[in-house]
Coordinates of C-alpha atoms and ligand atoms in Angstrom, one line a residue:
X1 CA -46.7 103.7 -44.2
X2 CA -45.7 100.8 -42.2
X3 CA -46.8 97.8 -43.8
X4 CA -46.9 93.9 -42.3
X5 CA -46.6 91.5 -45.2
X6 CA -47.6 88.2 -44.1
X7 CA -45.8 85.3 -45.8
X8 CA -42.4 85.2 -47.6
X9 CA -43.8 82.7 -50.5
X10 CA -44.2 82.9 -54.3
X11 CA -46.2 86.1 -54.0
X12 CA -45.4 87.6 -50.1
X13 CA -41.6 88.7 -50.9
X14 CA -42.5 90.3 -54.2
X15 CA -45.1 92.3 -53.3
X16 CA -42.8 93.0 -49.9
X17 CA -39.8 93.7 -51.5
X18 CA -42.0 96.4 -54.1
X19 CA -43.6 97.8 -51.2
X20 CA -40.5 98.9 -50.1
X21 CA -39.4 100.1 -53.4
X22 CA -42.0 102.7 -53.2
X23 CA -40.9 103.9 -49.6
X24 CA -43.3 101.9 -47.0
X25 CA -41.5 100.4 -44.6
X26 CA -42.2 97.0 -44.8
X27 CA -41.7 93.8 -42.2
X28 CA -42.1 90.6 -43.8
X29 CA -43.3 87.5 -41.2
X30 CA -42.7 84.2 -42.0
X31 CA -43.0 81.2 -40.1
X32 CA -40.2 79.3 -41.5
X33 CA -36.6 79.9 -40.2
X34 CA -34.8 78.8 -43.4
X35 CA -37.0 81.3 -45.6
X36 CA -35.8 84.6 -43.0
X37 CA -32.2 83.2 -42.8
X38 CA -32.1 83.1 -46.6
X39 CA -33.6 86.5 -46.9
X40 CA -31.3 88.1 -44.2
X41 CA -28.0 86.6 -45.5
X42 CA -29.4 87.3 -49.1
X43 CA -28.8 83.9 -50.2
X44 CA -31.7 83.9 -52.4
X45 CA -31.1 81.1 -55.6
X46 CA -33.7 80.3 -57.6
X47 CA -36.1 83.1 -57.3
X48 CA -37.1 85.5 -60.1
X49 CA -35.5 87.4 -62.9
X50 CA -34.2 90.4 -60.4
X51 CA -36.4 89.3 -57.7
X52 CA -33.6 88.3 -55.8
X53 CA -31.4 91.8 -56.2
X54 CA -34.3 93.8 -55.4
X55 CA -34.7 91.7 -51.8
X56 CA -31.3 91.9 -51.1
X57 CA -31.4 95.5 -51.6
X58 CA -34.3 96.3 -49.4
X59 CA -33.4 94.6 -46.8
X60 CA -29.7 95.5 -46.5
X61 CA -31.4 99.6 -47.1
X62 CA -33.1 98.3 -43.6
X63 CA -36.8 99.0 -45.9
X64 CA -37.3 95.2 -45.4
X65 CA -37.4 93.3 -42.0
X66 CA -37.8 90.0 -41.7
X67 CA -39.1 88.5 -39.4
X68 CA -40.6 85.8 -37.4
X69 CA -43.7 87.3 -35.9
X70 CA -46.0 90.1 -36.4
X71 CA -46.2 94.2 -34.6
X72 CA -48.2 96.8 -34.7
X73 CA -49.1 98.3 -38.7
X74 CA -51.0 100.7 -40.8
X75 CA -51.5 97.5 -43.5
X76 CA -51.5 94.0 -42.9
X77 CA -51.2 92.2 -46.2
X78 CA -52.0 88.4 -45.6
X79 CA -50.0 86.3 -48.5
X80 CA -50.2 82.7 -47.0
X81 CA -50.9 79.3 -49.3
X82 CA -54.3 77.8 -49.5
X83 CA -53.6 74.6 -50.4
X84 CA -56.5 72.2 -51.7
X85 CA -56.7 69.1 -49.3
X86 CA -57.4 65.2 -50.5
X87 CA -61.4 66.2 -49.8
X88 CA -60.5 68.7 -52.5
X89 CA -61.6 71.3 -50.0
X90 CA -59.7 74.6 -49.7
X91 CA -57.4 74.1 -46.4
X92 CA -57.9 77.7 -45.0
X93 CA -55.6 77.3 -41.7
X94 CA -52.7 79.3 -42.9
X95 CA -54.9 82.0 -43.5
X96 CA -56.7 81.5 -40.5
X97 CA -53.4 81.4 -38.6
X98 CA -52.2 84.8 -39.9
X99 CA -55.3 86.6 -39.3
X100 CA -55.1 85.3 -35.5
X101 CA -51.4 86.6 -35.2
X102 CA -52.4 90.1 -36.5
X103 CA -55.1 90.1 -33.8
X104 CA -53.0 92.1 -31.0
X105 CA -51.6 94.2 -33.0
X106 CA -54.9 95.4 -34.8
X107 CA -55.9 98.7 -34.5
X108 CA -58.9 101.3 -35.5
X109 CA -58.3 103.0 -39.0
X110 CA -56.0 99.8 -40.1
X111 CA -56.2 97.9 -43.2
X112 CA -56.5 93.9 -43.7
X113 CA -56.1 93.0 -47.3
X114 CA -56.0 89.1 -47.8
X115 CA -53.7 88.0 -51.0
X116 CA -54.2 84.8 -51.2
X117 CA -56.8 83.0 -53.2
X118 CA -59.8 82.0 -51.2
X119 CA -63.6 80.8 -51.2
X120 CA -66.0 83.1 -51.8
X121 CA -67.1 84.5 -48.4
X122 CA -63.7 84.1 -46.8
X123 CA -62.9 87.8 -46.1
X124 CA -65.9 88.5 -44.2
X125 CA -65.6 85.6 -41.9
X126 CA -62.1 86.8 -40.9
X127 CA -63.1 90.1 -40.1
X128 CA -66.1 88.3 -38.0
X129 CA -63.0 86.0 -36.7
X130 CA -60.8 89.5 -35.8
X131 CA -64.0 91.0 -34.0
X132 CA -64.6 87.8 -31.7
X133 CA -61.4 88.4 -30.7
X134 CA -61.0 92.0 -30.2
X135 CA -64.7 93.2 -29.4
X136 CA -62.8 96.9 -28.9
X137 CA -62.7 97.0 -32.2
X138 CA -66.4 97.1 -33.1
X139 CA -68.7 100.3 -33.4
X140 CA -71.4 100.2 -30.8
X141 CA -73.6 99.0 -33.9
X142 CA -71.2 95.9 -34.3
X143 CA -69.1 97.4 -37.3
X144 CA -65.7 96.6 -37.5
X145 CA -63.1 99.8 -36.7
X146 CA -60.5 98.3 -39.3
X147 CA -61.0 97.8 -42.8
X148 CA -60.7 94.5 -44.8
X149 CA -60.4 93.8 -48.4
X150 CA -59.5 90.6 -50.5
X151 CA -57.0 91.8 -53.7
X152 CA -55.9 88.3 -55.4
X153 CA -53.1 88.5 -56.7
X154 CA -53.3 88.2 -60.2
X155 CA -49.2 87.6 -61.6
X156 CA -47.6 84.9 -63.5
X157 CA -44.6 82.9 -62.3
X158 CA -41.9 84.0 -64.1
X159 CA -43.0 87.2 -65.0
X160 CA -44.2 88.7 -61.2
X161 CA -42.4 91.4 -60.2
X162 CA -43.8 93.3 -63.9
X163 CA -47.1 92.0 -63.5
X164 CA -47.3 93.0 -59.7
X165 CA -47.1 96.8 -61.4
X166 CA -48.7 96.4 -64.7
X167 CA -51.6 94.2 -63.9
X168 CA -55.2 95.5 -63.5
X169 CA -56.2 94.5 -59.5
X170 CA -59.9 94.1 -58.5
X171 CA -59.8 95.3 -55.4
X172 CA -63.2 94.3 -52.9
X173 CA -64.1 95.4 -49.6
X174 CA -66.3 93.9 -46.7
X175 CA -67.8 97.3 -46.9
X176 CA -67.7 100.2 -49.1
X177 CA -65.1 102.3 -46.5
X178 CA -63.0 99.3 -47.2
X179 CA -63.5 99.2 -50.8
X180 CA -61.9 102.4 -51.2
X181 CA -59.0 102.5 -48.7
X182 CA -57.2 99.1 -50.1
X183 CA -57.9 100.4 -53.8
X184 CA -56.2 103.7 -52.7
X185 CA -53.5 102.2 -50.7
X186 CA -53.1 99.7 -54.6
X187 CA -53.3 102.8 -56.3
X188 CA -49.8 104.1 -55.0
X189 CA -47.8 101.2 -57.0
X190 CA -50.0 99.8 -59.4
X191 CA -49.6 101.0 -62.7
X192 CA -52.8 99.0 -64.2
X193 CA -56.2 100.2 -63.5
X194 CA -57.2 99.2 -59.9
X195 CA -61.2 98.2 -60.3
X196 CA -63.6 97.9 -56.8
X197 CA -66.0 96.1 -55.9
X198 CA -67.3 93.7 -53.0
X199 CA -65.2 91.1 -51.4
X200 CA -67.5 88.2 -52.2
X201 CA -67.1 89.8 -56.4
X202 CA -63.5 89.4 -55.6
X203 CA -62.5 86.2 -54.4
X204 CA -65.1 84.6 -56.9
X205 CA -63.6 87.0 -59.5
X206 CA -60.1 85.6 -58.8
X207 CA -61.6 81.8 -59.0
X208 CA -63.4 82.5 -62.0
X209 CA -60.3 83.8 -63.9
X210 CA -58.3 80.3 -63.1
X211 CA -61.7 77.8 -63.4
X212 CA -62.2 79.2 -67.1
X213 CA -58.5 78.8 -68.4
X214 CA -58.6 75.1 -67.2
X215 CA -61.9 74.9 -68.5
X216 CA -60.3 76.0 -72.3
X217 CA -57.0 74.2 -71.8
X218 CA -59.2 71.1 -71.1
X219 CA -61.3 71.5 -74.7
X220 CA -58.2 71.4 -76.1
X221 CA -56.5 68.6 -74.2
X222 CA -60.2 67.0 -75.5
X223 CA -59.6 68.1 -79.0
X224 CA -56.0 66.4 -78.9
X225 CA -56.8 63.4 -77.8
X226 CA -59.6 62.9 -80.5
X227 CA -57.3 64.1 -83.5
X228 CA -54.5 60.9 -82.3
X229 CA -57.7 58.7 -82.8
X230 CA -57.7 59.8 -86.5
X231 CA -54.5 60.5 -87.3
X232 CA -54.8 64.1 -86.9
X233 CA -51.4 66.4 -86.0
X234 CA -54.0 69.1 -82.9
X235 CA -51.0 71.6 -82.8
X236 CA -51.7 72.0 -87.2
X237 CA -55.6 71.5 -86.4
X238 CA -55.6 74.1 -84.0
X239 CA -53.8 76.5 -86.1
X240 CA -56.4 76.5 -89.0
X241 CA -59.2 76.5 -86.5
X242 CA -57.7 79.6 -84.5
X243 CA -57.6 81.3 -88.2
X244 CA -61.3 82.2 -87.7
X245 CA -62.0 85.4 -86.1
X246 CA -63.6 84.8 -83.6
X247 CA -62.3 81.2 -82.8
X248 CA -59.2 80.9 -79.9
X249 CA -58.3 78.0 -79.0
X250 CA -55.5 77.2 -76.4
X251 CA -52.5 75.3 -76.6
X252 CA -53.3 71.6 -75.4
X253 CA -49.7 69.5 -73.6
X254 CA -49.8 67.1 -71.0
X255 CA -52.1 68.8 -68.4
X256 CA -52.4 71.6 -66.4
X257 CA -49.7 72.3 -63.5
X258 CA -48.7 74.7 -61.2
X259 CA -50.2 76.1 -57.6
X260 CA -53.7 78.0 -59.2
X261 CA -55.2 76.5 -61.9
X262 CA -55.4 72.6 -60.6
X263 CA -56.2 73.9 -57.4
X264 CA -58.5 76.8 -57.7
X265 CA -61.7 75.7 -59.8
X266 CA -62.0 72.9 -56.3
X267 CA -62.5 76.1 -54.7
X268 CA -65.7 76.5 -56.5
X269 CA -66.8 72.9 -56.7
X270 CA -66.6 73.1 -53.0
X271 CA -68.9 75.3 -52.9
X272 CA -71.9 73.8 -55.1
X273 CA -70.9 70.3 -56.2
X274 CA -73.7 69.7 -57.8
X275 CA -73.8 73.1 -59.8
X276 CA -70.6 72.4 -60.9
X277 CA -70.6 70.0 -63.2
X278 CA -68.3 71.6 -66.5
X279 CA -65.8 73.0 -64.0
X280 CA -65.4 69.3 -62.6
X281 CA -65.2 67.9 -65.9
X282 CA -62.7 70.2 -67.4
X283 CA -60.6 69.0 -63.9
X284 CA -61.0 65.8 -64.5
X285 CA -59.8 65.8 -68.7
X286 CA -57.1 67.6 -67.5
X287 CA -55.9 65.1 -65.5
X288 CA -57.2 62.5 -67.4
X289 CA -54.8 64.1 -70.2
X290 CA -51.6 63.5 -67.9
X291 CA -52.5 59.7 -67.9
X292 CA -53.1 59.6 -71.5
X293 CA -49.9 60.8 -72.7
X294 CA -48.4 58.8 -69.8
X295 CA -50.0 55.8 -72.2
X296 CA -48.5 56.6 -75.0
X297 CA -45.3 57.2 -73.7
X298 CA -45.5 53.4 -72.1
X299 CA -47.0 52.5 -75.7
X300 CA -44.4 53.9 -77.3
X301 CA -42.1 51.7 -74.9
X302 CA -43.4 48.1 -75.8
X303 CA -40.7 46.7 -78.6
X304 CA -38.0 47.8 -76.3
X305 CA -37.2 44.9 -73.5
X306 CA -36.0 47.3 -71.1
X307 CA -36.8 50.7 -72.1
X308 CA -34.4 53.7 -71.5
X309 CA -37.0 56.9 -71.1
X310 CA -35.4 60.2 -71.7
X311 CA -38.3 62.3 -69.9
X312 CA -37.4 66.6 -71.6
X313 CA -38.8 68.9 -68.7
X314 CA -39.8 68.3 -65.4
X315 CA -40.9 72.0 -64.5
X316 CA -45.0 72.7 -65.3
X317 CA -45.0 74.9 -68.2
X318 CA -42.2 76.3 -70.3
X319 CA -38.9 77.8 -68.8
X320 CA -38.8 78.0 -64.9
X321 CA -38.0 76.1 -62.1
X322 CA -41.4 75.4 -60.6
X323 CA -42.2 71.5 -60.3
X324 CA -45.7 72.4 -58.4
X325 CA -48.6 69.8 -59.8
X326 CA -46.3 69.7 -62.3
X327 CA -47.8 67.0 -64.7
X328 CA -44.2 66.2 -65.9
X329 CA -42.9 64.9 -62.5
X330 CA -46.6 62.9 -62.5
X331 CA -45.5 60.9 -65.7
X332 CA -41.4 60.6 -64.4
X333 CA -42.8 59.3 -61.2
X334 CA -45.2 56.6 -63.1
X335 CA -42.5 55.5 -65.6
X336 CA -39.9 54.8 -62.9
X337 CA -42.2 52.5 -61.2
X338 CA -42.9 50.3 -64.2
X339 CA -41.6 47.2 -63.9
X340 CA -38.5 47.5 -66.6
X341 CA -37.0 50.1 -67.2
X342 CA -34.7 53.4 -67.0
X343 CA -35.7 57.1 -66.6
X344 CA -33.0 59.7 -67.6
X345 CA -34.6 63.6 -66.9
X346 CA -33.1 66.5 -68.8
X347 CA -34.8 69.9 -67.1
X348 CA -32.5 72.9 -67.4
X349 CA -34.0 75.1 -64.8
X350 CA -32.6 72.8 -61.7
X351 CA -29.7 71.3 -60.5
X352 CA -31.0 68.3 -58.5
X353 CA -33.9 66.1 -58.1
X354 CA -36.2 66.1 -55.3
X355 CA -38.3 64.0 -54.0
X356 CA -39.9 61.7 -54.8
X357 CA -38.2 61.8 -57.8
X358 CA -34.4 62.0 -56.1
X359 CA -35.5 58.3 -54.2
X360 CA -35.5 56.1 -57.0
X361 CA -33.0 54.2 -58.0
X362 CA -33.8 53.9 -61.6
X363 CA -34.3 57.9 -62.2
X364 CA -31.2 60.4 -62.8
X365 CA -30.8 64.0 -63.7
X366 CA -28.7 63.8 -66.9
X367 CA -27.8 66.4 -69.5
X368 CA -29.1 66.8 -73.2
X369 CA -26.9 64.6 -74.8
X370 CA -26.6 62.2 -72.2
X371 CA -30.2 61.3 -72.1
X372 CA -30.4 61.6 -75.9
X373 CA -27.5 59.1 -76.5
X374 CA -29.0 56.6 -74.0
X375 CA -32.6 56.7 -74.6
X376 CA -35.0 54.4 -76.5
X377 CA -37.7 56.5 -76.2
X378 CA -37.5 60.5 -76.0
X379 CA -40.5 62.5 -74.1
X380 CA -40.8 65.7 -74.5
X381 CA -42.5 67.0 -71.5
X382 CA -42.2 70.6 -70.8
X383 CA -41.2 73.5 -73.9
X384 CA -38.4 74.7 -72.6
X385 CA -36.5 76.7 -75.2
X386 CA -33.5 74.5 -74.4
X387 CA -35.4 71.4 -76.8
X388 CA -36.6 73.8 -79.4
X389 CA -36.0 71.8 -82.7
X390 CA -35.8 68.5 -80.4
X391 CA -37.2 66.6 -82.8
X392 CA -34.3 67.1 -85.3
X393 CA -31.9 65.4 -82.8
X394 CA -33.4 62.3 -82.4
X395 CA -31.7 59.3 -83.9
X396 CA -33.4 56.8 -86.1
X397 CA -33.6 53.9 -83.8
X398 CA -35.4 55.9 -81.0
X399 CA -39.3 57.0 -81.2
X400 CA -40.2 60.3 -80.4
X401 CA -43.2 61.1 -78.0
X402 CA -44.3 65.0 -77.8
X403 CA -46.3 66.7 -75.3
X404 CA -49.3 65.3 -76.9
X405 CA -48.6 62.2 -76.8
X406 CA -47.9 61.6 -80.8
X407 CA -45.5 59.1 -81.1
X408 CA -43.1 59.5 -83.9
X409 CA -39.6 57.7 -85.0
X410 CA -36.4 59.4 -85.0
X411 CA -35.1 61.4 -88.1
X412 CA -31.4 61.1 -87.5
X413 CA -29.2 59.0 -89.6
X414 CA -25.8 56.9 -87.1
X415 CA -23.2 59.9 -87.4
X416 CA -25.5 62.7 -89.3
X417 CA -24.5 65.9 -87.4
X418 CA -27.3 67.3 -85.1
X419 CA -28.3 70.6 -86.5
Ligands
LIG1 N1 -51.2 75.4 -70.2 C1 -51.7 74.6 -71.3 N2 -52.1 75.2 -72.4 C2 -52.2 76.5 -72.6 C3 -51.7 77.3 -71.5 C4 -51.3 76.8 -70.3 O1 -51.6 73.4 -71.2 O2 -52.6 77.0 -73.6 C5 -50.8 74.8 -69.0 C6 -49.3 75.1 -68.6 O3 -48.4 74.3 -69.3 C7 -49.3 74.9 -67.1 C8 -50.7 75.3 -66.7 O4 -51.5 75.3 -67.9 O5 -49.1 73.5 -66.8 C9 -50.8 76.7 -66.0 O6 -50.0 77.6 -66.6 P1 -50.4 79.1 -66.9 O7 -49.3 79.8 -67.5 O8 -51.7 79.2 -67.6 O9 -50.8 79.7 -65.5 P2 -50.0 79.8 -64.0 O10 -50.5 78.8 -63.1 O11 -48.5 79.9 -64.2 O12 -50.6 81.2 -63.6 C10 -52.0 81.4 -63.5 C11 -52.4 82.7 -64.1 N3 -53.8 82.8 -64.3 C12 -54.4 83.1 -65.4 O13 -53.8 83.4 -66.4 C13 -55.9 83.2 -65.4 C14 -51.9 83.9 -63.3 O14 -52.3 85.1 -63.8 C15 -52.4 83.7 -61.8 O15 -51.9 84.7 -61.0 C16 -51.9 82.4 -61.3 O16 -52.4 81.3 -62.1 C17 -52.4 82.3 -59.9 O17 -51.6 82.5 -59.0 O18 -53.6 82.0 -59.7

């Protein structure tokens, strides 16, 4: 099948990249020149385990074009970002852009399937936005000729290209026809089950997922905050609690990063703000959880004149290179603007800072042992397995702050050998 995969991003040149590995003949559209030259020359850094082999392949077999604008297909799959805006509104003008490019080239019997997360009722008003522009392409009972269907993508950074296969999709039509030509066209590479149902079911399906994970990462980031107050270790609590059958509770850290899970439950408070109310609070102890431990960090901070911070991690969760809402870079940022004082950052998965990081002249990307010889106060930040046992490498004379925010001296003696 030919298939017209639009946007390159996080989740466009994985799926586009697959596609091909399972014979369609895919062109992948992306409005930035950088992100085609890249993929033509192959110069891909940075991306996935084997993400970046698998493009280079496809596109030097000739299965994978990219390219800067749109033609005619049997599937257009729209992959674009939603971002949230400062009204903490979904900003749906990529998606809007992409579904007006594919407009020409649209044709009866073709299939739209939008990818990226969106607000409930977003699929049916860009089939209504295809139809006022190609009235052809209605029945004479005002039925759309083409088939749409939202399937969210559903994958973990770090782990997409496996999950793309393994994962169960919900697929969703506009209408039942479309329903069951997006889950069959799914069914040829999926290797999870592939479950249907309506768009709407969908894209509040895909919201859902994302609101109740911050929604239990922020009882725990609750929980956390409460043991500090009496003297309680949350990681030990949590264990003995989670003992209980039928009792999980998640991990709690410094808040929740990354592109979905800050982003998405705004989706739904959008929506209904004043029906809302847990998903907005669970929002706001996440992020009230970043400025917490970004207190404790400064408290830690107050005997020494002019602190040296060593901040461990910049990424948003545990071993990859993503810095997206990361709350790491949230707390760096904050303690290079206090008035005293030095940031060193150790994160293993980059190379260079970035802005706004990279513009201050009191913030540098050090190694390990650089950061751990200068600092006065050591936050850990983000797990990466590079600090695993950290806390054994910490001199006596510096405090330790971990991702909670317990603050705790250094162990090792001058000269003691790190382990
Ligand atoms: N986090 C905690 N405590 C935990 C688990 C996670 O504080 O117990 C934090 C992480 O450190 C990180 C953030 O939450 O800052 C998000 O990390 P994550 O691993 O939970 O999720 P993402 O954003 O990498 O991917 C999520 C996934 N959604 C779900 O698991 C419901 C993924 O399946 C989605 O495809 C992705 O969002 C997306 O694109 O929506």
């Amino acid at each position: 099948m030919n298939v017209c995969v639009l946007g390159l991003g996080y989740i466009g040149l994985p799926f586009a990249a697959l596609l091909a590995r399972h014979g369609h003949s895919v062109r992948g559209v992306d409005t930035s020149e950088s992100v085609l030259r890249a993929l033509r020359l192959g110069n891909l850094p940075g991306l996935e385990p084997s993400l970046g082999a698998l493009a280079r392949e496809c596109v030097s077999s000739g299965r994978l074009v990219p390219s800067g604008s749109v033609s005619r297909a049997d599937v257009f799959i729209v992959a674009v970002p939603t971002p949230v805006r400062e009204v903490r509104k979904a900003d749906l003008s990529f998606v809007e852009q992409a579904v007006d490019s594919i407009s020409p080239f649209l044709e009866a019997g073709n299939l739209l399937v939008i990818e990226s997360t969106v607000p409930v009722g977003t699929t049916e008003k860009m089939a209504s936005r295809l139809l006022e522009k190609r009235p052809d392409l209605a029945s004479p009972e005002g039925r759309p000729l083409f088939f749409a269907a939202h399937c969210p993508e559903r994958v973990l950074p770090g782990k997409i290209l496996e999950e793309l296969v393994e994962v169960d999709r919900v697929v969703g039509g506009i209408d039942p026809e479309s329903t069951e030509k997006a889950a069959s066209f799914y069914r040829g590479f999926v290797r999870g089950a592939v479950h249907t149902t309506d768009a709407r079911t969908a894209e509040m399906c895909k919201l859902v997922e994302n609101a109740s994970r911050d929604a239990s990462i922020a009882f725990a980031n609750e929980i956390s905050m409460l043991c500090v107050k009496w003297g309680i270790d949350p990681e030990a609590l949590i264990g003995l609690a989670n003992r209980h059958p039928r009792v999980r509770i998640m991990e709690p850290g410094p808040g929740v990063g990354g592109h979905c899970i800050p982003v998405d439950p705004w989706f739904l408070v959008a929506s209904a703000p004043e029906d809302t109310a847990l998903i907005q609070a669970a929002r706001k102890t996440n992020e009230r959880k970043t400025e917490w431990v970004l207190e404790r960090i400064k408290k830690a901070a107050c005997r020494f004149e002019n602190p040296v911070f060593a901040c461990l991690g910049l990424a948003y969760k545990p071993n990859v290179n993503d810095l997206r809402e990361s709350p790491a870079v949230k707390i760096a940022g904050k303690l290079c603007s206090m008035k005293n004082g030095e940031v060193r950052i150790v994160e293993p998965n980059i190379d260079r800072l970035c802005p706004p990081l990279s513009a201050l002249p009191n913030c540098r990307l050090v190694s390990l042992e650089e950061a751990l010889k200068e600092a006065n106060v050591v936050a850990l930040l983000t797990r990466h397995r590079e600090f695993e046992g950290i806390e054994r490498r910490i001199s006596a004379e510096t405090l330790f702050v971990d991702p909670n925010g317990i603050i705790r001296a250094g162990t090792r003696k001058a000269g003691e050998a790190t382990p």
